[in-house]
Amino acid sequence: MVKFINPFTDVGFKRIFGQEINKDLLIDFLNSLLVGERHIHDIQFLDKEILGENVVDRSCIYDIYCTDENGNQFIVEMQNRHQAFFRDRSIYYMARAISRQGERGLNWRFNLKAVYGIFFINFKLEDLKHKLRTDICLEDRDTHELFSDKMRFIFLQLPMFDKTEDECENDFERWIYVLKNMDTLQRLPFKARNAVFQKLEEIVSLASLSEEERLVYDKSAKVYRDNLATELYAVQRGIKEGFEQGLQQGIEQGLQQGIEQGLQQGIEQGLQQGIEQEKIDIARRMKAKGYTDTDIAGMTGLPLAVIATL
């Protein structure tokens, strides 16, 4: 029996990381993600929708958008399915958050605050190395010297994480383990190591949802399952159509090759037969003029036995 919410649903993800009352969960995750690099004491949730500068510009709607006590911004996104131009979209989201900082007034001197994009990916991203975490930053191509720390992408490919509970070595891995396995667990581990997991268990328990919250969650879970089923059907249909198309192409190619091969053989056989017939005709004419069988055989290449029957 399912005991906890699915964190990959829209409602589940935002219940864990997108509520002001439970912002300590997001703070703990971000600190585990950036351990040794940055430590966040507090965050403030920002408006998740960034409107375009005019009516024709597109707006951005983030899953989670917040800032820490130093003004650094964090965009946290969950992506469950492959999407065209996903990388370009992530760059666009980050660029919009950076450009928006220019709205602070006439005295602003381009002193940017860092923008972090944390992208949970519940699939394997094409052309990205098969590992859990990929960090992208602005650096010199040759020396790898950091050019700027104002734009940082962190992609988390969840299917690449395969550690067991006992194999998790730090809080970041413990977070990933819990998120990836949450809807199949009967208890949340690591509560003795970090009190935040005790609170997390209370937040994600299905029993803790009110009737209204449960209805909203069930609707979100249905959308998630339907999307998975649709994607699975598309993959299976693609495989089937690809197989059928490949089979048909193979048959057609085989027939074409057979026709071409047969035609070539026919031509070659016809030419050979024509040459043999021409030799026989010459042999007949030579025999009629009195040439000996031996002379005819030497000049035409025909066997004496054949010449004797002419």
C-alpha positions as YAML, in Angstrom:
chain: A
units: angstrom
residues:
- id: 1
  name: MET
  ca: [0.00, 0.00, 0.00]
- id: 2
  name: VAL
  ca: [1.34, 3.43, -0.99]
- id: 3
  name: LYS
  ca: [2.14, 5.48, 2.10]
- id: 4
  name: PHE
  ca: [3.83, 8.60, 0.75]
- id: 5
  name: ILE
  ca: [3.20, 11.04, -2.06]
- id: 6
  name: ASN
  ca: [5.00, 10.84, -5.37]
- id: 7
  name: PRO
  ca: [7.49, 13.76, -5.37]
- id: 8
  name: PHE
  ca: [7.58, 13.83, -9.17]
- id: 9
  name: THR
  ca: [3.98, 14.96, -9.43]
- id: 10
  name: ASP
  ca: [3.47, 18.70, -9.70]
- id: 11
  name: VAL
  ca: [1.62, 18.86, -6.39]
- id: 12
  name: GLY
  ca: [4.07, 16.54, -4.61]
- id: 13
  name: PHE
  ca: [7.17, 18.43, -5.76]
- id: 14
  name: LYS
  ca: [5.79, 21.80, -4.74]
- id: 15
  name: ARG
  ca: [4.49, 20.44, -1.43]
- id: 16
  name: ILE
  ca: [8.03, 19.43, -0.51]
- id: 17
  name: PHE
  ca: [10.01, 22.38, -1.86]
- id: 18
  name: GLY
  ca: [7.55, 25.16, -2.64]
- id: 19
  name: GLN
  ca: [5.83, 26.02, 0.66]
- id: 20
  name: GLU
  ca: [6.84, 28.93, 2.86]
- id: 21
  name: ILE
  ca: [5.92, 26.99, 6.00]
- id: 22
  name: ASN
  ca: [8.30, 24.18, 5.03]
- id: 23
  name: LYS
  ca: [11.09, 26.23, 3.46]
- id: 24
  name: ASP
  ca: [13.63, 24.62, 5.78]
- id: 25
  name: LEU
  ca: [13.31, 21.51, 3.58]
- id: 26
  name: LEU
  ca: [14.42, 23.43, 0.51]
- id: 27
  name: ILE
  ca: [17.18, 25.19, 2.47]
- id: 28
  name: ASP
  ca: [18.53, 21.84, 3.68]
- id: 29
  name: PHE
  ca: [18.48, 20.36, 0.19]
- id: 30
  name: LEU
  ca: [20.21, 23.40, -1.36]
- id: 31
  name: ASN
  ca: [22.88, 23.34, 1.36]
- id: 32
  name: SER
  ca: [23.50, 19.64, 0.77]
- id: 33
  name: LEU
  ca: [23.75, 20.35, -2.95]
- id: 34
  name: LEU
  ca: [26.20, 23.24, -2.49]
- id: 35
  name: VAL
  ca: [28.11, 21.94, 0.53]
- id: 36
  name: GLY
  ca: [31.55, 23.50, 0.83]
- id: 37
  name: GLU
  ca: [30.55, 26.20, -1.65]
- id: 38
  name: ARG
  ca: [27.68, 28.16, -0.21]
- id: 39
  name: HIS
  ca: [25.59, 27.98, 2.96]
- id: 40
  name: ILE
  ca: [22.08, 29.39, 2.96]
- id: 41
  name: HIS
  ca: [20.48, 30.56, 6.19]
- id: 42
  name: ASP
  ca: [17.16, 31.77, 4.85]
- id: 43
  name: ILE
  ca: [15.21, 32.03, 1.60]
- id: 44
  name: GLN
  ca: [12.34, 34.09, 0.32]
- id: 45
  name: PHE
  ca: [10.01, 32.71, -2.32]
- id: 46
  name: LEU
  ca: [9.59, 34.97, -5.35]
- id: 47
  name: ASP
  ca: [6.78, 35.25, -7.87]
- id: 48
  name: LYS
  ca: [7.16, 32.16, -10.06]
- id: 49
  name: GLU
  ca: [5.96, 34.01, -13.15]
- id: 50
  name: ILE
  ca: [8.23, 36.53, -14.85]
- id: 51
  name: LEU
  ca: [6.19, 38.52, -17.33]
- id: 52
  name: GLY
  ca: [7.58, 39.67, -20.65]
- id: 53
  name: GLU
  ca: [8.57, 43.28, -21.15]
- id: 54
  name: ASN
  ca: [5.64, 43.78, -23.52]
- id: 55
  name: VAL
  ca: [2.53, 41.90, -24.62]
- id: 56
  name: VAL
  ca: [4.35, 39.98, -27.36]
- id: 57
  name: ASP
  ca: [7.15, 38.71, -25.10]
- id: 58
  name: ARG
  ca: [6.80, 35.29, -23.52]
- id: 59
  name: SER
  ca: [6.62, 34.97, -19.77]
- id: 60
  name: CYS
  ca: [8.51, 32.43, -17.65]
- id: 61
  name: ILE
  ca: [6.77, 30.28, -15.06]
- id: 62
  name: TYR
  ca: [9.15, 28.42, -12.77]
- id: 63
  name: ASP
  ca: [8.32, 25.49, -10.49]
- id: 64
  name: ILE
  ca: [10.24, 27.02, -7.60]
- id: 65
  name: TYR
  ca: [11.85, 30.49, -7.61]
- id: 66
  name: CYS
  ca: [13.48, 31.95, -4.53]
- id: 67
  name: THR
  ca: [16.32, 34.13, -3.25]
- id: 68
  name: ASP
  ca: [18.61, 33.76, -0.26]
- id: 69
  name: GLU
  ca: [19.62, 36.35, 2.33]
- id: 70
  name: ASN
  ca: [22.39, 37.62, 0.03]
- id: 71
  name: GLY
  ca: [20.17, 38.10, -3.00]
- id: 72
  name: ASN
  ca: [21.34, 35.03, -4.88]
- id: 73
  name: GLN
  ca: [18.52, 33.42, -6.83]
- id: 74
  name: PHE
  ca: [17.55, 29.78, -7.20]
- id: 75
  name: ILE
  ca: [15.36, 28.26, -9.89]
- id: 76
  name: VAL
  ca: [14.35, 24.69, -9.05]
- id: 77
  name: GLU
  ca: [12.60, 22.71, -11.79]
- id: 78
  name: MET
  ca: [11.27, 19.18, -12.10]
- id: 79
  name: GLN
  ca: [11.18, 17.72, -15.62]
- id: 80
  name: ASN
  ca: [9.54, 14.30, -16.00]
- id: 81
  name: ARG
  ca: [9.49, 13.93, -19.78]
- id: 82
  name: HIS
  ca: [11.73, 14.62, -22.73]
- id: 83
  name: GLN
  ca: [11.07, 18.04, -24.17]
- id: 84
  name: ALA
  ca: [12.25, 19.62, -27.41]
- id: 85
  name: PHE
  ca: [14.95, 22.24, -26.85]
- id: 86
  name: PHE
  ca: [15.15, 21.45, -23.13]
- id: 87
  name: ARG
  ca: [18.68, 22.84, -22.85]
- id: 88
  name: ASP
  ca: [17.72, 26.02, -24.68]
- id: 89
  name: ARG
  ca: [14.73, 26.42, -22.40]
- id: 90
  name: SER
  ca: [16.93, 26.14, -19.30]
- id: 91
  name: ILE
  ca: [19.28, 28.80, -20.71]
- id: 92
  name: TYR
  ca: [16.32, 31.04, -21.47]
- id: 93
  name: TYR
  ca: [14.96, 30.65, -17.94]
- id: 94
  name: MET
  ca: [18.32, 31.54, -16.44]
- id: 95
  name: ALA
  ca: [18.85, 34.48, -18.78]
- id: 96
  name: ARG
  ca: [15.46, 35.94, -17.91]
- id: 97
  name: ALA
  ca: [16.25, 35.76, -14.19]
- id: 98
  name: ILE
  ca: [19.56, 37.53, -14.78]
- id: 99
  name: SER
  ca: [18.17, 40.22, -17.09]
- id: 100
  name: ARG
  ca: [15.39, 40.92, -14.62]
- id: 101
  name: GLN
  ca: [17.98, 42.21, -12.15]
- id: 102
  name: GLY
  ca: [18.41, 45.26, -14.36]
- id: 103
  name: GLU
  ca: [14.99, 46.48, -13.23]
- id: 104
  name: ARG
  ca: [16.31, 47.65, -9.86]
- id: 105
  name: GLY
  ca: [16.69, 51.34, -10.78]
- id: 106
  name: LEU
  ca: [18.81, 53.93, -12.54]
- id: 107
  name: ASN
  ca: [21.68, 53.61, -10.07]
- id: 108
  name: TRP
  ca: [22.19, 49.91, -10.78]
- id: 109
  name: ARG
  ca: [25.75, 49.24, -12.04]
- id: 110
  name: PHE
  ca: [25.46, 45.68, -13.33]
- id: 111
  name: ASN
  ca: [26.47, 44.17, -9.99]
- id: 112
  name: LEU
  ca: [24.71, 40.89, -10.67]
- id: 113
  name: LYS
  ca: [23.64, 38.36, -8.08]
- id: 114
  name: ALA
  ca: [24.27, 34.72, -8.86]
- id: 115
  name: VAL
  ca: [21.47, 32.67, -10.41]
- id: 116
  name: TYR
  ca: [21.45, 28.92, -9.85]
- id: 117
  name: GLY
  ca: [19.35, 26.62, -12.00]
- id: 118
  name: ILE
  ca: [18.70, 23.23, -10.38]
- id: 119
  name: PHE
  ca: [16.97, 20.89, -12.81]
- id: 120
  name: PHE
  ca: [15.66, 17.53, -11.60]
- id: 121
  name: ILE
  ca: [15.45, 15.32, -14.69]
- id: 122
  name: ASN
  ca: [13.46, 12.12, -14.34]
- id: 123
  name: PHE
  ca: [14.95, 10.67, -17.53]
- id: 124
  name: LYS
  ca: [18.31, 10.42, -19.29]
- id: 125
  name: LEU
  ca: [19.09, 13.61, -21.16]
- id: 126
  name: GLU
  ca: [20.49, 13.01, -24.63]
- id: 127
  name: ASP
  ca: [24.12, 13.98, -25.22]
- id: 128
  name: LEU
  ca: [24.72, 14.41, -21.50]
- id: 129
  name: LYS
  ca: [27.16, 12.13, -19.71]
- id: 130
  name: HIS
  ca: [25.49, 9.26, -17.93]
- id: 131
  name: LYS
  ca: [25.96, 10.44, -14.36]
- id: 132
  name: LEU
  ca: [23.71, 11.80, -11.66]
- id: 133
  name: ARG
  ca: [25.03, 15.34, -11.42]
- id: 134
  name: THR
  ca: [26.30, 17.61, -14.17]
- id: 135
  name: ASP
  ca: [27.50, 21.11, -13.20]
- id: 136
  name: ILE
  ca: [27.75, 23.78, -15.90]
- id: 137
  name: CYS
  ca: [29.42, 27.13, -15.29]
- id: 138
  name: LEU
  ca: [31.13, 29.93, -17.24]
- id: 139
  name: GLU
  ca: [34.82, 29.18, -17.55]
- id: 140
  name: ASP
  ca: [37.76, 29.48, -19.92]
- id: 141
  name: ARG
  ca: [37.66, 26.63, -22.41]
- id: 142
  name: ASP
  ca: [41.37, 25.92, -22.29]
- id: 143
  name: THR
  ca: [42.43, 26.66, -18.72]
- id: 144
  name: HIS
  ca: [39.05, 25.89, -17.08]
- id: 145
  name: GLU
  ca: [39.54, 29.03, -15.02]
- id: 146
  name: LEU
  ca: [36.22, 30.33, -13.74]
- id: 147
  name: PHE
  ca: [35.10, 33.37, -15.72]
- id: 148
  name: SER
  ca: [32.02, 34.19, -13.63]
- id: 149
  name: ASP
  ca: [29.99, 32.53, -10.89]
- id: 150
  name: LYS
  ca: [26.83, 34.45, -11.76]
- id: 151
  name: MET
  ca: [25.24, 31.68, -13.87]
- id: 152
  name: ARG
  ca: [25.27, 28.05, -12.75]
- id: 153
  name: PHE
  ca: [23.37, 25.07, -14.11]
- id: 154
  name: ILE
  ca: [23.05, 21.85, -12.12]
- id: 155
  name: PHE
  ca: [21.34, 18.96, -13.90]
- id: 156
  name: LEU
  ca: [20.34, 15.96, -11.78]
- id: 157
  name: GLN
  ca: [19.60, 12.87, -13.87]
- id: 158
  name: LEU
  ca: [17.68, 10.79, -11.34]
- id: 159
  name: PRO
  ca: [17.71, 7.50, -13.34]
- id: 160
  name: MET
  ca: [21.50, 7.49, -13.03]
- id: 161
  name: PHE
  ca: [21.33, 7.20, -9.23]
- id: 162
  name: ASP
  ca: [21.33, 3.55, -8.19]
- id: 163
  name: LYS
  ca: [22.75, 3.56, -4.66]
- id: 164
  name: THR
  ca: [21.03, 1.68, -1.88]
- id: 165
  name: GLU
  ca: [20.09, 3.19, 1.47]
- id: 166
  name: ASP
  ca: [23.28, 1.91, 3.10]
- id: 167
  name: GLU
  ca: [25.49, 3.16, 0.27]
- id: 168
  name: CYS
  ca: [24.48, 6.84, 0.60]
- id: 169
  name: GLU
  ca: [27.51, 8.75, 1.85]
- id: 170
  name: ASN
  ca: [26.22, 12.29, 2.46]
- id: 171
  name: ASP
  ca: [23.01, 14.28, 2.85]
- id: 172
  name: PHE
  ca: [22.85, 15.12, -0.85]
- id: 173
  name: GLU
  ca: [22.79, 11.43, -1.77]
- id: 174
  name: ARG
  ca: [20.32, 10.76, 1.04]
- id: 175
  name: TRP
  ca: [18.00, 13.42, -0.38]
- id: 176
  name: ILE
  ca: [18.22, 11.89, -3.85]
- id: 177
  name: TYR
  ca: [17.61, 8.39, -2.49]
- id: 178
  name: VAL
  ca: [14.52, 9.50, -0.59]
- id: 179
  name: LEU
  ca: [13.08, 11.50, -3.49]
- id: 180
  name: LYS
  ca: [13.65, 8.71, -6.01]
- id: 181
  name: ASN
  ca: [12.15, 5.96, -3.83]
- id: 182
  name: MET
  ca: [9.61, 7.91, -1.75]
- id: 183
  name: ASP
  ca: [6.40, 6.51, -3.19]
- id: 184
  name: THR
  ca: [7.62, 2.92, -2.67]
- id: 185
  name: LEU
  ca: [8.93, 3.28, 0.89]
- id: 186
  name: GLN
  ca: [7.06, 2.29, 4.04]
- id: 187
  name: ARG
  ca: [9.24, 4.55, 6.17]
- id: 188
  name: LEU
  ca: [11.66, 7.35, 5.44]
- id: 189
  name: PRO
  ca: [15.26, 6.52, 6.37]
- id: 190
  name: PHE
  ca: [18.00, 8.81, 7.72]
- id: 191
  name: LYS
  ca: [15.79, 10.43, 10.40]
- id: 192
  name: ALA
  ca: [18.36, 9.69, 13.07]
- id: 193
  name: ARG
  ca: [21.08, 11.41, 11.01]
- id: 194
  name: ASN
  ca: [19.17, 14.53, 10.06]
- id: 195
  name: ALA
  ca: [15.99, 15.82, 11.71]
- id: 196
  name: VAL
  ca: [14.86, 17.31, 8.42]
- id: 197
  name: PHE
  ca: [13.94, 13.82, 7.20]
- id: 198
  name: GLN
  ca: [11.61, 13.42, 10.18]
- id: 199
  name: LYS
  ca: [9.79, 16.57, 9.13]
- id: 200
  name: LEU
  ca: [9.85, 15.44, 5.52]
- id: 201
  name: GLU
  ca: [8.11, 12.19, 6.49]
- id: 202
  name: GLU
  ca: [5.32, 14.16, 8.15]
- id: 203
  name: ILE
  ca: [4.91, 16.42, 5.12]
- id: 204
  name: VAL
  ca: [4.79, 13.67, 2.49]
- id: 205
  name: SER
  ca: [2.62, 11.17, 4.35]
- id: 206
  name: LEU
  ca: [-0.66, 10.63, 2.52]
- id: 207
  name: ALA
  ca: [-2.34, 10.42, 5.90]
- id: 208
  name: SER
  ca: [-1.33, 14.02, 6.62]
- id: 209
  name: LEU
  ca: [-3.28, 15.38, 3.64]
- id: 210
  name: SER
  ca: [-6.66, 16.98, 4.23]
- id: 211
  name: GLU
  ca: [-9.57, 15.76, 2.15]
- id: 212
  name: GLU
  ca: [-9.22, 18.74, -0.17]
- id: 213
  name: GLU
  ca: [-5.45, 18.30, -0.45]
- id: 214
  name: ARG
  ca: [-5.90, 14.61, -1.21]
- id: 215
  name: LEU
  ca: [-8.29, 15.38, -4.05]
- id: 216
  name: VAL
  ca: [-5.83, 17.86, -5.56]
- id: 217
  name: TYR
  ca: [-2.94, 15.41, -5.15]
- id: 218
  name: ASP
  ca: [-4.90, 12.51, -6.67]
- id: 219
  name: LYS
  ca: [-5.66, 14.67, -9.70]
- id: 220
  name: SER
  ca: [-1.98, 15.56, -10.05]
- id: 221
  name: ALA
  ca: [-0.98, 11.90, -9.65]
- id: 222
  name: LYS
  ca: [-3.44, 10.93, -12.39]
- id: 223
  name: VAL
  ca: [-1.90, 13.48, -14.75]
- id: 224
  name: TYR
  ca: [1.55, 12.08, -13.93]
- id: 225
  name: ARG
  ca: [0.44, 8.48, -14.59]
- id: 226
  name: ASP
  ca: [-1.39, 9.44, -17.77]
- id: 227
  name: ASN
  ca: [1.69, 11.22, -19.07]
- id: 228
  name: LEU
  ca: [3.83, 8.17, -18.34]
- id: 229
  name: ALA
  ca: [1.32, 5.91, -20.09]
- id: 230
  name: THR
  ca: [1.18, 8.25, -23.08]
- id: 231
  name: GLU
  ca: [4.94, 8.39, -23.32]
- id: 232
  name: LEU
  ca: [5.23, 4.60, -22.98]
- id: 233
  name: TYR
  ca: [2.64, 4.13, -25.73]
- id: 234
  name: ALA
  ca: [4.52, 6.57, -27.96]
- id: 235
  name: VAL
  ca: [7.79, 4.73, -27.37]
- id: 236
  name: GLN
  ca: [6.22, 1.32, -28.03]
- id: 237
  name: ARG
  ca: [4.43, 2.60, -31.13]
- id: 238
  name: GLY
  ca: [7.66, 4.17, -32.34]
- id: 239
  name: ILE
  ca: [9.50, 0.88, -31.88]
- id: 240
  name: LYS
  ca: [6.74, -1.04, -33.68]
- id: 241
  name: GLU
  ca: [6.55, 1.42, -36.57]
- id: 242
  name: GLY
  ca: [10.33, 1.50, -36.79]
- id: 243
  name: PHE
  ca: [10.45, -2.30, -36.93]
- id: 244
  name: GLU
  ca: [7.70, -2.48, -39.55]
- id: 245
  name: GLN
  ca: [9.29, 0.26, -41.62]
- id: 246
  name: GLY
  ca: [12.68, -1.40, -41.36]
- id: 247
  name: LEU
  ca: [11.18, -4.75, -42.33]
- id: 248
  name: GLN
  ca: [9.39, -3.25, -45.32]
- id: 249
  name: GLN
  ca: [12.50, -1.40, -46.42]
- id: 250
  name: GLY
  ca: [14.46, -4.61, -46.03]
- id: 251
  name: ILE
  ca: [11.98, -6.52, -48.20]
- id: 252
  name: GLU
  ca: [11.91, -3.80, -50.84]
- id: 253
  name: GLN
  ca: [15.68, -3.50, -50.80]
- id: 254
  name: GLY
  ca: [16.00, -7.27, -51.05]
- id: 255
  name: LEU
  ca: [13.59, -7.40, -54.00]
- id: 256
  name: GLN
  ca: [15.37, -4.56, -55.72]
- id: 257
  name: GLN
  ca: [18.72, -6.19, -55.17]
- id: 258
  name: GLY
  ca: [17.27, -9.48, -56.43]
- id: 259
  name: ILE
  ca: [15.94, -7.82, -59.57]
- id: 260
  name: GLU
  ca: [19.20, -6.05, -60.23]
- id: 261
  name: GLN
  ca: [21.20, -9.16, -59.54]
- id: 262
  name: GLY
  ca: [18.93, -11.26, -61.76]
- id: 263
  name: LEU
  ca: [19.10, -8.70, -64.53]
- id: 264
  name: GLN
  ca: [22.86, -8.61, -64.35]
- id: 265
  name: GLN
  ca: [23.05, -12.38, -64.40]
- id: 266
  name: GLY
  ca: [20.65, -12.49, -67.34]
- id: 267
  name: ILE
  ca: [22.72, -10.02, -69.28]
- id: 268
  name: GLU
  ca: [25.93, -11.88, -68.55]
- id: 269
  name: GLN
  ca: [24.32, -15.22, -69.40]
- id: 270
  name: GLY
  ca: [22.85, -13.82, -72.61]
- id: 271
  name: LEU
  ca: [26.17, -12.37, -73.66]
- id: 272
  name: GLN
  ca: [27.91, -15.66, -72.99]
- id: 273
  name: GLN
  ca: [25.30, -17.59, -74.94]
- id: 274
  name: GLY
  ca: [25.60, -15.16, -77.81]
- id: 275
  name: ILE
  ca: [29.36, -15.54, -77.90]
- id: 276
  name: GLU
  ca: [29.08, -19.35, -77.92]
- id: 277
  name: GLN
  ca: [26.49, -19.23, -80.69]
- id: 278
  name: GLU
  ca: [28.71, -16.93, -82.74]
- id: 279
  name: LYS
  ca: [31.62, -19.38, -82.37]
- id: 280
  name: ILE
  ca: [29.43, -22.21, -83.61]
- id: 281
  name: ASP
  ca: [28.29, -20.20, -86.62]
- id: 282
  name: ILE
  ca: [31.89, -19.36, -87.50]
- id: 283
  name: ALA
  ca: [32.85, -23.00, -87.06]
- id: 284
  name: ARG
  ca: [30.11, -24.09, -89.50]
- id: 285
  name: ARG
  ca: [31.29, -21.62, -92.12]
- id: 286
  name: MET
  ca: [34.90, -22.70, -91.71]
- id: 287
  name: LYS
  ca: [33.92, -26.36, -91.98]
- id: 288
  name: ALA
  ca: [31.98, -25.64, -95.13]
- id: 289
  name: LYS
  ca: [35.10, -24.07, -96.64]
- id: 290
  name: GLY
  ca: [37.16, -27.16, -95.91]
- id: 291
  name: TYR
  ca: [39.03, -26.26, -92.76]
- id: 292
  name: THR
  ca: [40.04, -29.24, -90.63]
- id: 293
  name: ASP
  ca: [38.39, -29.79, -87.26]
- id: 294
  name: THR
  ca: [41.72, -29.20, -85.55]
- id: 295
  name: ASP
  ca: [42.18, -25.81, -87.24]
- id: 296
  name: ILE
  ca: [38.61, -24.81, -86.38]
- id: 297
  name: ALA
  ca: [39.09, -25.80, -82.74]
- id: 298
  name: GLY
  ca: [42.31, -23.81, -82.52]
- id: 299
  name: MET
  ca: [40.71, -20.67, -83.97]
- id: 300
  name: THR
  ca: [37.30, -20.74, -82.18]
- id: 301
  name: GLY
  ca: [38.19, -22.45, -78.92]
- id: 302
  name: LEU
  ca: [35.36, -24.95, -79.41]
- id: 303
  name: PRO
  ca: [35.93, -28.56, -78.32]
- id: 304
  name: LEU
  ca: [36.60, -31.09, -81.14]
- id: 305
  name: ALA
  ca: [33.56, -33.08, -79.99]
- id: 306
  name: VAL
  ca: [31.27, -30.12, -80.63]
- id: 307
  name: ILE
  ca: [32.87, -29.35, -83.99]
- id: 308
  name: ALA
  ca: [32.39, -32.99, -85.05]
- id: 309
  name: THR
  ca: [28.58, -32.61, -84.67]
- id: 310
  name: LEU
  ca: [28.37, -29.56, -86.90]
...
